[in-house]
């Protein structure tokens, strides 16, 4: 059957803490959602969206990447040294 709601696992390394992420690290999205939809769901600030790298199932992704049920999405932020 078609999923009307999909669940993806999100790893954001403690930078995003949001009520959209359940205790298992899962986020619910509408079927057909993209990485951009996930940014909005997480209320990720624009400046963070611009600097973070997004991987879906350990493959580089961009904001147009369509997410599937069970995908693992990780956001990696460049750490500025000093």
Short mmCIF file of C-alpha atoms in Angstrom, two decimals:
data_model
loop_
_atom_site.label_atom_id
_atom_site.label_comp_id
_atom_site.label_asym_id
_atom_site.label_seq_id
_atom_site.Cartn_x
_atom_site.Cartn_y
_atom_site.Cartn_z
CA UNK A 1 0.00 0.00 0.00
CA UNK A 2 0.92 3.64 -0.33
CA UNK A 3 2.31 5.43 2.66
CA UNK A 4 0.50 8.66 3.30
CA UNK A 5 2.89 9.35 6.18
CA UNK A 6 6.52 8.30 6.04
CA UNK A 7 8.96 8.12 8.91
CA UNK A 8 12.63 8.92 8.53
CA UNK A 9 15.44 8.69 11.05
CA UNK A 10 17.24 11.97 11.63
CA UNK A 11 20.76 12.41 12.97
CA UNK A 12 21.57 16.04 13.64
CA UNK A 13 24.36 15.69 16.20
CA UNK A 14 22.60 17.64 18.93
CA UNK A 15 22.41 20.85 16.92
CA UNK A 16 18.72 20.48 16.16
CA UNK A 17 16.55 19.64 19.11
CA UNK A 18 12.95 19.84 18.14
CA UNK A 19 9.58 18.40 19.11
CA UNK A 20 9.26 17.00 15.57
CA UNK A 21 11.93 14.40 16.42
CA UNK A 22 10.55 11.62 18.60
CA UNK A 23 12.60 9.79 21.26
CA UNK A 24 13.67 7.20 18.68
CA UNK A 25 15.01 9.94 16.42
CA UNK A 26 12.16 9.54 13.93
CA UNK A 27 10.37 12.34 12.11
CA UNK A 28 7.01 11.93 10.36
CA UNK A 29 6.59 13.57 6.96
CA UNK A 30 4.01 13.45 4.18
CA UNK A 31 4.61 10.92 1.41
CA UNK A 32 6.67 12.59 -1.34
CA UNK A 33 8.47 14.85 1.13
CA UNK A 34 11.90 16.17 0.24
CA UNK A 35 14.91 17.20 2.30
CA UNK A 36 13.52 20.74 2.03
CA UNK A 37 10.26 19.53 3.63
CA UNK A 38 12.33 18.11 6.47
CA UNK A 39 14.14 21.43 6.98
CA UNK A 40 10.76 23.13 7.30
CA UNK A 41 9.42 20.41 9.60
CA UNK A 42 12.44 20.88 11.88
CA UNK A 43 12.21 24.68 11.63
CA UNK A 44 15.89 24.71 10.75
CA UNK A 45 17.15 28.31 10.43
CA UNK A 46 18.01 29.38 6.90
CA UNK A 47 21.66 30.09 7.79
CA UNK A 48 22.06 26.52 9.03
CA UNK A 49 20.43 25.10 5.89
CA UNK A 50 23.00 26.95 3.80
CA UNK A 51 26.06 25.60 5.59
CA UNK A 52 25.04 22.05 6.46
CA UNK A 53 25.73 18.97 4.39
CA UNK A 54 22.88 16.51 4.12
CA UNK A 55 23.28 12.77 3.55
CA UNK A 56 20.44 10.35 2.92
CA UNK A 57 21.39 6.73 3.60
CA UNK A 58 25.05 7.81 3.59
CA UNK A 59 24.77 9.29 0.09
CA UNK A 60 25.13 13.03 -0.55
CA UNK A 61 21.72 14.64 -0.94
CA UNK A 62 20.37 18.08 -1.70
CA UNK A 63 17.21 19.94 -0.74
CA UNK A 64 15.30 18.45 -3.68
CA UNK A 65 16.09 14.84 -2.72
CA UNK A 66 12.83 12.91 -2.20
CA UNK A 67 12.68 10.93 1.04
CA UNK A 68 11.32 7.41 1.41
CA UNK A 69 9.91 5.49 4.36
CA UNK A 70 12.78 4.35 6.58
CA UNK A 71 15.45 6.63 5.11
CA UNK A 72 18.26 7.73 7.40
CA UNK A 73 18.97 11.45 7.08
CA UNK A 74 22.06 12.99 8.65
CA UNK A 75 22.98 16.63 8.82
CA UNK A 76 26.66 17.45 9.11
CA UNK A 77 27.73 20.93 10.09
CA UNK A 78 31.23 22.22 9.40
CA UNK A 79 32.89 22.94 12.69
CA UNK A 80 34.85 26.15 12.69
CA UNK A 81 38.26 25.72 14.28
CA UNK A 82 39.91 28.49 16.23
#
